[in-house]
Amino acid sequence: QVQLVESGGGLVEAGGSLRLSCAASGRTVGRDTAAWFRQAPGKEREFVAALFRSGANAIYADSVKGRFTISRDNAKNTVFLQMDSLKPEDTAVYYCALGSRLILSTVRRGENYDYWGQGTQVTVSS
């Protein structure tokens, strides 16, 4: 059974930083494309960042590019999202996801991922 458990969310002031973690069990994160999505109240889920299984390529939503960094520690079987220069509009529940056989044209769509975590709340105050 595959489980993804996010942690690291919380309340932070605008301009601050948070580091989200996604610990996987039952699945090797290094063999999949790993991604983060988020969903704000009243809004649809949106893509944040993805790291292809090769580890060589990461892509980001334009809204977070230059502020967020996705990474992976294969030894810990954990995916991270470092979030810097946070803005109030980053407030959302953040979800990690794993998927296989993803390519550039499909990686931003949540329906292409096989496994999801339960989410962690990030709140950025102004």
Short mmCIF file of N, CA, C and O in Angstrom, two decimals:
data_model
loop_
_atom_site.label_atom_id
_atom_site.label_comp_id
_atom_site.label_asym_id
_atom_site.label_seq_id
_atom_site.Cartn_x
_atom_site.Cartn_y
_atom_site.Cartn_z
N GLN A 1 0.85 -1.20 0.00
CA GLN A 1 0.00 0.00 0.00
C GLN A 1 0.88 1.24 0.00
O GLN A 1 1.78 1.37 0.81
N VAL A 2 0.58 2.14 -0.91
CA VAL A 2 1.36 3.36 -1.03
C VAL A 2 0.77 4.44 -0.14
O VAL A 2 -0.44 4.68 -0.14
N GLN A 3 1.65 5.09 0.61
CA GLN A 3 1.23 6.23 1.44
C GLN A 3 2.17 7.38 1.23
O GLN A 3 3.40 7.20 1.22
N LEU A 4 1.60 8.57 1.07
CA LEU A 4 2.37 9.80 1.01
C LEU A 4 1.91 10.69 2.16
O LEU A 4 0.71 10.94 2.29
N VAL A 5 2.84 11.12 2.98
CA VAL A 5 2.49 11.92 4.14
C VAL A 5 3.24 13.25 4.08
O VAL A 5 4.46 13.29 4.19
N GLU A 6 2.46 14.34 3.92
CA GLU A 6 3.06 15.67 3.88
C GLU A 6 3.19 16.23 5.29
O GLU A 6 2.41 15.91 6.18
N SER A 7 4.18 17.09 5.46
CA SER A 7 4.37 17.81 6.71
C SER A 7 5.11 19.10 6.41
O SER A 7 5.61 19.30 5.30
N GLY A 8 5.15 19.98 7.42
CA GLY A 8 5.92 21.20 7.28
C GLY A 8 5.09 22.45 7.03
O GLY A 8 5.63 23.56 6.98
N GLY A 9 3.79 22.27 6.84
CA GLY A 9 2.95 23.44 6.65
C GLY A 9 2.78 24.22 7.93
O GLY A 9 3.22 23.81 9.01
N GLY A 10 2.17 25.39 7.81
CA GLY A 10 1.95 26.22 8.98
C GLY A 10 1.61 27.64 8.61
O GLY A 10 1.28 27.92 7.45
N LEU A 11 1.69 28.52 9.60
CA LEU A 11 1.40 29.93 9.42
C LEU A 11 2.71 30.70 9.37
O LEU A 11 3.56 30.54 10.25
N VAL A 12 2.86 31.54 8.36
CA VAL A 12 4.09 32.31 8.20
C VAL A 12 3.73 33.69 7.67
O VAL A 12 2.72 33.86 6.98
N GLU A 13 4.54 34.68 8.00
CA GLU A 13 4.32 36.03 7.49
C GLU A 13 4.80 36.14 6.05
O GLU A 13 5.70 35.41 5.63
N ALA A 14 4.23 37.07 5.34
CA ALA A 14 4.66 37.32 3.97
C ALA A 14 6.17 37.60 3.95
O ALA A 14 6.69 38.32 4.82
N GLY A 15 6.84 37.02 2.97
CA GLY A 15 8.29 37.16 2.88
C GLY A 15 9.06 36.04 3.57
O GLY A 15 10.27 35.91 3.38
N GLY A 16 8.35 35.24 4.35
CA GLY A 16 8.98 34.15 5.07
C GLY A 16 9.14 32.91 4.22
O GLY A 16 8.85 32.90 3.02
N SER A 17 9.62 31.84 4.88
CA SER A 17 9.90 30.59 4.20
C SER A 17 9.31 29.41 4.94
O SER A 17 9.15 29.45 6.17
N LEU A 18 9.01 28.38 4.20
CA LEU A 18 8.60 27.09 4.74
C LEU A 18 9.20 26.00 3.89
O LEU A 18 9.43 26.20 2.68
N ARG A 19 9.42 24.85 4.50
CA ARG A 19 9.88 23.69 3.75
C ARG A 19 8.91 22.54 3.98
O ARG A 19 8.77 22.06 5.10
N LEU A 20 8.26 22.14 2.91
CA LEU A 20 7.33 21.03 2.99
C LEU A 20 8.05 19.72 2.69
O LEU A 20 8.96 19.68 1.86
N SER A 21 7.63 18.67 3.37
CA SER A 21 8.18 17.34 3.15
C SER A 21 7.05 16.39 2.78
O SER A 21 5.92 16.55 3.23
N CYS A 22 7.39 15.40 1.98
CA CYS A 22 6.44 14.38 1.58
C CYS A 22 7.15 13.03 1.70
O CYS A 22 7.97 12.69 0.84
N ALA A 23 6.86 12.32 2.76
CA ALA A 23 7.50 11.03 3.00
C ALA A 23 6.66 9.92 2.38
O ALA A 23 5.46 9.83 2.64
N ALA A 24 7.31 9.09 1.58
CA ALA A 24 6.61 8.02 0.88
C ALA A 24 6.92 6.66 1.49
O ALA A 24 8.04 6.41 1.95
N SER A 25 5.92 5.80 1.45
CA SER A 25 6.12 4.40 1.82
C SER A 25 5.35 3.56 0.82
O SER A 25 4.32 3.97 0.29
N GLY A 26 5.90 2.39 0.52
CA GLY A 26 5.28 1.52 -0.46
C GLY A 26 5.56 1.90 -1.91
O GLY A 26 5.05 1.25 -2.83
N ARG A 27 6.36 2.92 -2.09
CA ARG A 27 6.69 3.39 -3.43
C ARG A 27 8.03 4.11 -3.35
O ARG A 27 8.28 4.85 -2.42
N THR A 28 8.87 3.92 -4.36
CA THR A 28 10.18 4.56 -4.37
C THR A 28 10.08 5.87 -5.14
O THR A 28 9.83 5.86 -6.35
N VAL A 29 10.30 6.99 -4.45
CA VAL A 29 10.09 8.29 -5.09
C VAL A 29 11.05 8.50 -6.25
O VAL A 29 10.76 9.23 -7.19
N GLY A 30 12.21 7.85 -6.17
CA GLY A 30 13.19 8.04 -7.23
C GLY A 30 12.80 7.41 -8.55
O GLY A 30 13.41 7.71 -9.59
N ARG A 31 11.80 6.57 -8.54
CA ARG A 31 11.37 5.89 -9.76
C ARG A 31 10.18 6.57 -10.42
O ARG A 31 9.71 6.12 -11.47
N ASP A 32 9.67 7.62 -9.80
CA ASP A 32 8.50 8.30 -10.32
C ASP A 32 8.80 9.77 -10.53
O ASP A 32 9.78 10.31 -10.03
N THR A 33 7.91 10.41 -11.26
CA THR A 33 7.88 11.87 -11.27
C THR A 33 7.15 12.32 -10.00
O THR A 33 6.08 11.81 -9.68
N ALA A 34 7.76 13.24 -9.27
CA ALA A 34 7.16 13.77 -8.05
C ALA A 34 6.69 15.19 -8.29
O ALA A 34 7.36 15.96 -9.01
N ALA A 35 5.58 15.55 -7.70
CA ALA A 35 5.04 16.88 -7.94
C ALA A 35 4.34 17.41 -6.70
O ALA A 35 3.99 16.66 -5.78
N TRP A 36 4.17 18.71 -6.69
CA TRP A 36 3.37 19.40 -5.68
C TRP A 36 2.26 20.16 -6.39
O TRP A 36 2.50 20.82 -7.41
N PHE A 37 1.08 20.06 -5.83
CA PHE A 37 -0.07 20.83 -6.27
C PHE A 37 -0.61 21.59 -5.06
O PHE A 37 -0.25 21.29 -3.92
N ARG A 38 -1.48 22.54 -5.31
CA ARG A 38 -2.10 23.26 -4.20
C ARG A 38 -3.53 23.61 -4.56
O ARG A 38 -3.89 23.71 -5.73
N GLN A 39 -4.32 23.80 -3.52
CA GLN A 39 -5.70 24.20 -3.71
C GLN A 39 -6.08 25.21 -2.65
O GLN A 39 -6.04 24.91 -1.44
N ALA A 40 -6.44 26.39 -3.11
CA ALA A 40 -6.90 27.44 -2.21
C ALA A 40 -8.42 27.36 -2.07
O ALA A 40 -9.10 26.81 -2.95
N PRO A 41 -8.98 27.90 -1.00
CA PRO A 41 -10.43 27.84 -0.80
C PRO A 41 -11.17 28.45 -1.97
O PRO A 41 -10.86 29.55 -2.42
N GLY A 42 -12.15 27.71 -2.48
CA GLY A 42 -12.97 28.20 -3.58
C GLY A 42 -12.30 28.17 -4.93
O GLY A 42 -12.88 28.66 -5.91
N LYS A 43 -11.11 27.61 -5.00
CA LYS A 43 -10.40 27.55 -6.27
C LYS A 43 -10.10 26.11 -6.66
O LYS A 43 -10.13 25.21 -5.82
N GLU A 44 -9.79 25.92 -7.92
CA GLU A 44 -9.42 24.59 -8.39
C GLU A 44 -7.99 24.28 -7.98
O GLU A 44 -7.17 25.17 -7.76
N ARG A 45 -7.71 22.99 -7.92
CA ARG A 45 -6.34 22.56 -7.66
C ARG A 45 -5.44 23.03 -8.78
O ARG A 45 -5.82 22.98 -9.95
N GLU A 46 -4.25 23.48 -8.42
CA GLU A 46 -3.33 23.96 -9.45
C GLU A 46 -1.94 23.35 -9.26
O GLU A 46 -1.51 23.05 -8.15
N PHE A 47 -1.27 23.21 -10.36
CA PHE A 47 0.09 22.67 -10.38
C PHE A 47 1.06 23.69 -9.78
O PHE A 47 0.93 24.89 -10.02
N VAL A 48 2.02 23.19 -9.01
CA VAL A 48 3.05 24.05 -8.42
C VAL A 48 4.43 23.73 -8.99
O VAL A 48 5.11 24.61 -9.52
N ALA A 49 4.83 22.47 -8.88
CA ALA A 49 6.18 22.10 -9.32
C ALA A 49 6.24 20.59 -9.53
O ALA A 49 5.47 19.84 -8.92
N ALA A 50 7.17 20.17 -10.37
CA ALA A 50 7.38 18.74 -10.61
C ALA A 50 8.85 18.47 -10.86
O ALA A 50 9.57 19.33 -11.39
N LEU A 51 9.25 17.28 -10.45
CA LEU A 51 10.63 16.83 -10.65
C LEU A 51 10.56 15.48 -11.33
O LEU A 51 10.04 14.51 -10.77
N PHE A 52 11.09 15.41 -12.55
CA PHE A 52 11.07 14.16 -13.28
C PHE A 52 11.97 13.13 -12.59
O PHE A 52 12.90 13.49 -11.88
N ARG A 53 11.68 11.87 -12.83
CA ARG A 53 12.37 10.82 -12.09
C ARG A 53 13.86 10.80 -12.35
O ARG A 53 14.63 10.33 -11.53
N SER A 54 14.29 11.34 -13.47
CA SER A 54 15.73 11.43 -13.73
C SER A 54 16.40 12.37 -12.74
O SER A 54 17.60 12.30 -12.52
N GLY A 55 15.60 13.28 -12.18
CA GLY A 55 16.14 14.28 -11.27
C GLY A 55 16.83 15.43 -11.96
O GLY A 55 17.23 16.39 -11.33
N ALA A 56 16.94 15.32 -13.28
CA ALA A 56 17.68 16.35 -14.01
C ALA A 56 16.82 17.57 -14.32
O ALA A 56 17.35 18.67 -14.49
N ASN A 57 15.52 17.36 -14.42
CA ASN A 57 14.65 18.44 -14.85
C ASN A 57 13.55 18.70 -13.85
O ASN A 57 12.85 17.78 -13.41
N ALA A 58 13.39 19.96 -13.50
CA ALA A 58 12.28 20.39 -12.66
C ALA A 58 11.54 21.50 -13.39
O ALA A 58 12.17 22.30 -14.09
N ILE A 59 10.24 21.51 -13.26
CA ILE A 59 9.46 22.59 -13.86
C ILE A 59 8.57 23.20 -12.79
O ILE A 59 8.21 22.54 -11.81
N TYR A 60 8.23 24.45 -12.99
CA TYR A 60 7.48 25.21 -12.00
C TYR A 60 6.37 26.01 -12.66
O TYR A 60 6.47 26.42 -13.81
N ALA A 61 5.32 26.24 -11.89
CA ALA A 61 4.32 27.19 -12.32
C ALA A 61 4.93 28.57 -12.35
O ALA A 61 5.82 28.89 -11.55
N ASP A 62 4.48 29.39 -13.27
CA ASP A 62 5.05 30.74 -13.39
C ASP A 62 4.90 31.52 -12.09
O ASP A 62 5.77 32.34 -11.75
N SER A 63 3.84 31.25 -11.35
CA SER A 63 3.57 32.01 -10.12
C SER A 63 4.57 31.73 -9.01
O SER A 63 4.67 32.52 -8.06
N VAL A 64 5.30 30.62 -9.10
CA VAL A 64 6.25 30.28 -8.03
C VAL A 64 7.68 30.22 -8.51
O VAL A 64 8.60 30.04 -7.70
N LYS A 65 7.90 30.37 -9.80
CA LYS A 65 9.24 30.25 -10.36
C LYS A 65 10.17 31.27 -9.72
O LYS A 65 9.84 32.45 -9.57
N GLY A 66 11.33 30.79 -9.31
CA GLY A 66 12.30 31.67 -8.67
C GLY A 66 12.13 31.79 -7.17
O GLY A 66 13.00 32.33 -6.48
N ARG A 67 11.02 31.29 -6.65
CA ARG A 67 10.76 31.36 -5.20
C ARG A 67 10.69 29.97 -4.57
O ARG A 67 11.06 29.80 -3.41
N PHE A 68 10.21 28.98 -5.31
CA PHE A 68 10.05 27.62 -4.80
C PHE A 68 11.07 26.70 -5.46
O PHE A 68 11.43 26.88 -6.63
N THR A 69 11.49 25.68 -4.70
CA THR A 69 12.41 24.69 -5.23
C THR A 69 11.95 23.30 -4.82
O THR A 69 11.77 23.03 -3.63
N ILE A 70 11.78 22.43 -5.80
CA ILE A 70 11.42 21.04 -5.53
C ILE A 70 12.69 20.19 -5.55
O ILE A 70 13.57 20.41 -6.38
N SER A 71 12.75 19.25 -4.62
CA SER A 71 13.92 18.38 -4.57
C SER A 71 13.50 17.02 -4.01
O SER A 71 12.37 16.84 -3.56
N ARG A 72 14.47 16.11 -4.02
CA ARG A 72 14.16 14.73 -3.61
C ARG A 72 15.37 14.15 -2.91
O ARG A 72 16.50 14.37 -3.35
N ASP A 73 15.13 13.42 -1.83
CA ASP A 73 16.18 12.68 -1.15
C ASP A 73 15.83 11.21 -1.28
O ASP A 73 14.95 10.71 -0.57
N ASN A 74 16.50 10.52 -2.18
CA ASN A 74 16.17 9.12 -2.43
C ASN A 74 16.46 8.24 -1.23
O ASN A 74 15.74 7.26 -0.97
N ALA A 75 17.48 8.56 -0.48
CA ALA A 75 17.83 7.76 0.69
C ALA A 75 16.72 7.81 1.75
O ALA A 75 16.46 6.84 2.44
N LYS A 76 16.07 8.97 1.84
CA LYS A 76 14.98 9.14 2.80
C LYS A 76 13.62 8.88 2.17
O LYS A 76 12.60 8.94 2.86
N ASN A 77 13.62 8.61 0.85
CA ASN A 77 12.37 8.40 0.12
C ASN A 77 11.39 9.54 0.36
O ASN A 77 10.19 9.32 0.62
N THR A 78 11.90 10.75 0.24
CA THR A 78 11.14 11.94 0.59
C THR A 78 11.31 13.01 -0.48
O THR A 78 12.40 13.17 -1.04
N VAL A 79 10.21 13.71 -0.75
CA VAL A 79 10.22 14.84 -1.68
C VAL A 79 10.02 16.11 -0.87
O VAL A 79 9.26 16.13 0.11
N PHE A 80 10.70 17.17 -1.27
CA PHE A 80 10.63 18.44 -0.55
C PHE A 80 10.14 19.56 -1.46
O PHE A 80 10.31 19.51 -2.69
N LEU A 81 9.59 20.57 -0.84
CA LEU A 81 9.28 21.81 -1.53
C LEU A 81 9.74 22.95 -0.64
O LEU A 81 9.13 23.22 0.40
N GLN A 82 10.82 23.58 -1.03
CA GLN A 82 11.32 24.76 -0.32
C GLN A 82 10.60 25.98 -0.87
O GLN A 82 10.66 26.24 -2.07
N MET A 83 9.96 26.71 0.01
CA MET A 83 9.17 27.86 -0.40
C MET A 83 9.74 29.12 0.26
O MET A 83 9.71 29.23 1.49
N ASP A 84 10.24 30.00 -0.53
CA ASP A 84 10.82 31.26 -0.05
C ASP A 84 10.00 32.44 -0.57
O ASP A 84 9.23 32.31 -1.51
N SER A 85 10.23 33.58 0.05
CA SER A 85 9.53 34.82 -0.36
C SER A 85 8.03 34.58 -0.50
O SER A 85 7.41 34.96 -1.49
N LEU A 86 7.47 33.96 0.50
CA LEU A 86 6.05 33.60 0.43
C LEU A 86 5.16 34.82 0.38
O LEU A 86 5.46 35.87 0.97
N LYS A 87 4.06 34.66 -0.34
CA LYS A 87 3.07 35.72 -0.52
C LYS A 87 1.71 35.25 0.01
O LYS A 87 1.46 34.03 0.03
N PRO A 88 0.85 36.16 0.37
CA PRO A 88 -0.49 35.74 0.82
C PRO A 88 -1.22 34.87 -0.20
O PRO A 88 -1.97 33.95 0.19
N GLU A 89 -0.97 35.10 -1.47
CA GLU A 89 -1.64 34.30 -2.50
C GLU A 89 -1.10 32.88 -2.60
O GLU A 89 -1.64 32.06 -3.35
N ASP A 90 -0.07 32.56 -1.84
CA ASP A 90 0.42 31.18 -1.76
C ASP A 90 -0.37 30.36 -0.75
O ASP A 90 -0.16 29.15 -0.63
N THR A 91 -1.26 31.00 -0.02
CA THR A 91 -2.07 30.30 0.97
C THR A 91 -2.94 29.24 0.30
O THR A 91 -3.68 29.53 -0.64
N ALA A 92 -2.80 28.00 0.76
CA ALA A 92 -3.52 26.87 0.16
C ALA A 92 -3.20 25.61 0.94
O ALA A 92 -2.29 25.59 1.78
N VAL A 93 -3.91 24.55 0.61
CA VAL A 93 -3.51 23.21 1.03
C VAL A 93 -2.60 22.66 -0.05
O VAL A 93 -2.95 22.69 -1.23
N TYR A 94 -1.45 22.20 0.36
CA TYR A 94 -0.45 21.69 -0.57
C TYR A 94 -0.44 20.16 -0.53
O TYR A 94 -0.40 19.56 0.56
N TYR A 95 -0.44 19.58 -1.72
CA TYR A 95 -0.48 18.14 -1.86
C TYR A 95 0.73 17.66 -2.66
O TYR A 95 1.10 18.28 -3.66
N CYS A 96 1.31 16.56 -2.23
CA CYS A 96 2.34 15.93 -3.06
C CYS A 96 1.71 14.77 -3.82
O CYS A 96 0.68 14.22 -3.41
N ALA A 97 2.33 14.44 -4.94
CA ALA A 97 1.81 13.39 -5.80
C ALA A 97 2.95 12.67 -6.49
O ALA A 97 4.01 13.27 -6.74
N LEU A 98 2.74 11.42 -6.80
CA LEU A 98 3.70 10.62 -7.56
C LEU A 98 3.01 10.04 -8.79
O LEU A 98 1.84 9.63 -8.72
N GLY A 99 3.73 10.00 -9.88
CA GLY A 99 3.19 9.42 -11.09
C GLY A 99 4.28 8.84 -11.94
O GLY A 99 5.45 9.24 -11.84
N SER A 100 3.91 7.91 -12.80
CA SER A 100 4.87 7.28 -13.71
C SER A 100 4.52 7.65 -15.15
O SER A 100 3.40 8.04 -15.45
N ARG A 101 5.50 7.52 -16.00
CA ARG A 101 5.33 7.75 -17.44
C ARG A 101 4.79 9.14 -17.75
O ARG A 101 4.02 9.33 -18.68
N LEU A 102 5.17 10.11 -16.97
CA LEU A 102 4.76 11.49 -17.23
C LEU A 102 5.76 12.16 -18.14
O LEU A 102 6.96 11.93 -18.05
N ILE A 103 5.25 13.01 -19.01
CA ILE A 103 6.10 13.77 -19.90
C ILE A 103 5.76 15.25 -19.77
O ILE A 103 4.81 15.63 -19.07
N LEU A 104 6.48 16.06 -20.49
CA LEU A 104 6.34 17.50 -20.34
C LEU A 104 4.90 17.96 -20.59
O LEU A 104 4.41 18.88 -19.95
N SER A 105 4.23 17.32 -21.53
CA SER A 105 2.88 17.76 -21.88
C SER A 105 1.81 17.28 -20.91
O SER A 105 0.67 17.75 -20.97
N THR A 106 2.15 16.38 -20.01
CA THR A 106 1.15 15.82 -19.09
C THR A 106 1.45 16.09 -17.63
O THR A 106 0.59 15.88 -16.77
N VAL A 107 2.63 16.57 -17.33
CA VAL A 107 3.08 16.62 -15.94
C VAL A 107 2.33 17.65 -15.10
O VAL A 107 2.27 17.55 -13.88
N ARG A 108 1.72 18.64 -15.74
CA ARG A 108 1.02 19.68 -14.98
C ARG A 108 -0.42 19.31 -14.65
O ARG A 108 -1.12 20.06 -13.95
N ARG A 109 -0.88 18.18 -15.14
CA ARG A 109 -2.29 17.80 -14.92
C ARG A 109 -2.40 16.74 -13.83
O ARG A 109 -1.84 15.65 -13.93
N GLY A 110 -3.17 17.05 -12.83
CA GLY A 110 -3.28 16.18 -11.67
C GLY A 110 -3.85 14.82 -11.97
O GLY A 110 -3.49 13.84 -11.30
N GLU A 111 -4.69 14.72 -12.96
CA GLU A 111 -5.33 13.42 -13.27
C GLU A 111 -4.32 12.39 -13.77
O GLU A 111 -4.64 11.20 -13.85
N ASN A 112 -3.12 12.83 -14.08
CA ASN A 112 -2.10 11.90 -14.58
C ASN A 112 -1.25 11.30 -13.47
O ASN A 112 -0.36 10.51 -13.75
N TYR A 113 -1.54 11.67 -12.23
CA TYR A 113 -0.77 11.14 -11.10
C TYR A 113 -1.51 10.00 -10.43
O TYR A 113 -2.74 9.99 -10.35
N ASP A 114 -0.73 9.05 -9.92
CA ASP A 114 -1.30 7.82 -9.38
C ASP A 114 -1.52 7.87 -7.87
O ASP A 114 -2.44 7.22 -7.35
N TYR A 115 -0.68 8.60 -7.17
CA TYR A 115 -0.73 8.59 -5.70
C TYR A 115 -0.69 10.01 -5.17
O TYR A 115 0.04 10.86 -5.69
N TRP A 116 -1.46 10.23 -4.11
CA TRP A 116 -1.59 11.56 -3.51
C TRP A 116 -1.47 11.49 -1.99
O TRP A 116 -1.91 10.51 -1.37
N GLY A 117 -0.94 12.55 -1.43
CA GLY A 117 -0.95 12.69 0.02
C GLY A 117 -2.24 13.35 0.49
O GLY A 117 -3.10 13.72 -0.33
N GLN A 118 -2.34 13.53 1.79
CA GLN A 118 -3.57 14.07 2.38
C GLN A 118 -3.57 15.60 2.42
O GLN A 118 -4.61 16.22 2.66
N GLY A 119 -2.41 16.19 2.20
CA GLY A 119 -2.32 17.64 2.15
C GLY A 119 -1.83 18.25 3.45
O GLY A 119 -2.01 17.69 4.54
N THR A 120 -1.20 19.42 3.33
CA THR A 120 -0.76 20.19 4.49
C THR A 120 -1.10 21.65 4.23
O THR A 120 -0.89 22.16 3.14
N GLN A 121 -1.62 22.31 5.26
CA GLN A 121 -2.09 23.69 5.12
C GLN A 121 -0.92 24.67 5.22
O GLN A 121 -0.12 24.59 6.15
N VAL A 122 -0.87 25.57 4.28
CA VAL A 122 0.09 26.68 4.32
C VAL A 122 -0.71 27.98 4.32
O VAL A 122 -1.55 28.20 3.44
N THR A 123 -0.48 28.80 5.32
CA THR A 123 -1.16 30.08 5.43
C THR A 123 -0.13 31.19 5.53
O THR A 123 0.74 31.16 6.40
N VAL A 124 -0.22 32.16 4.62
CA VAL A 124 0.72 33.27 4.60
C VAL A 124 -0.05 34.55 4.94
O VAL A 124 -0.99 34.92 4.24
N SER A 125 0.34 35.19 6.03
CA SER A 125 -0.34 36.40 6.47
C SER A 125 0.34 37.62 5.87
O SER A 125 1.56 37.65 5.65
N SER A 126 -0.46 38.65 5.63
CA SER A 126 0.08 39.88 5.03
C SER A 126 0.56 40.86 6.08
O SER A 126 0.32 40.67 7.27
#
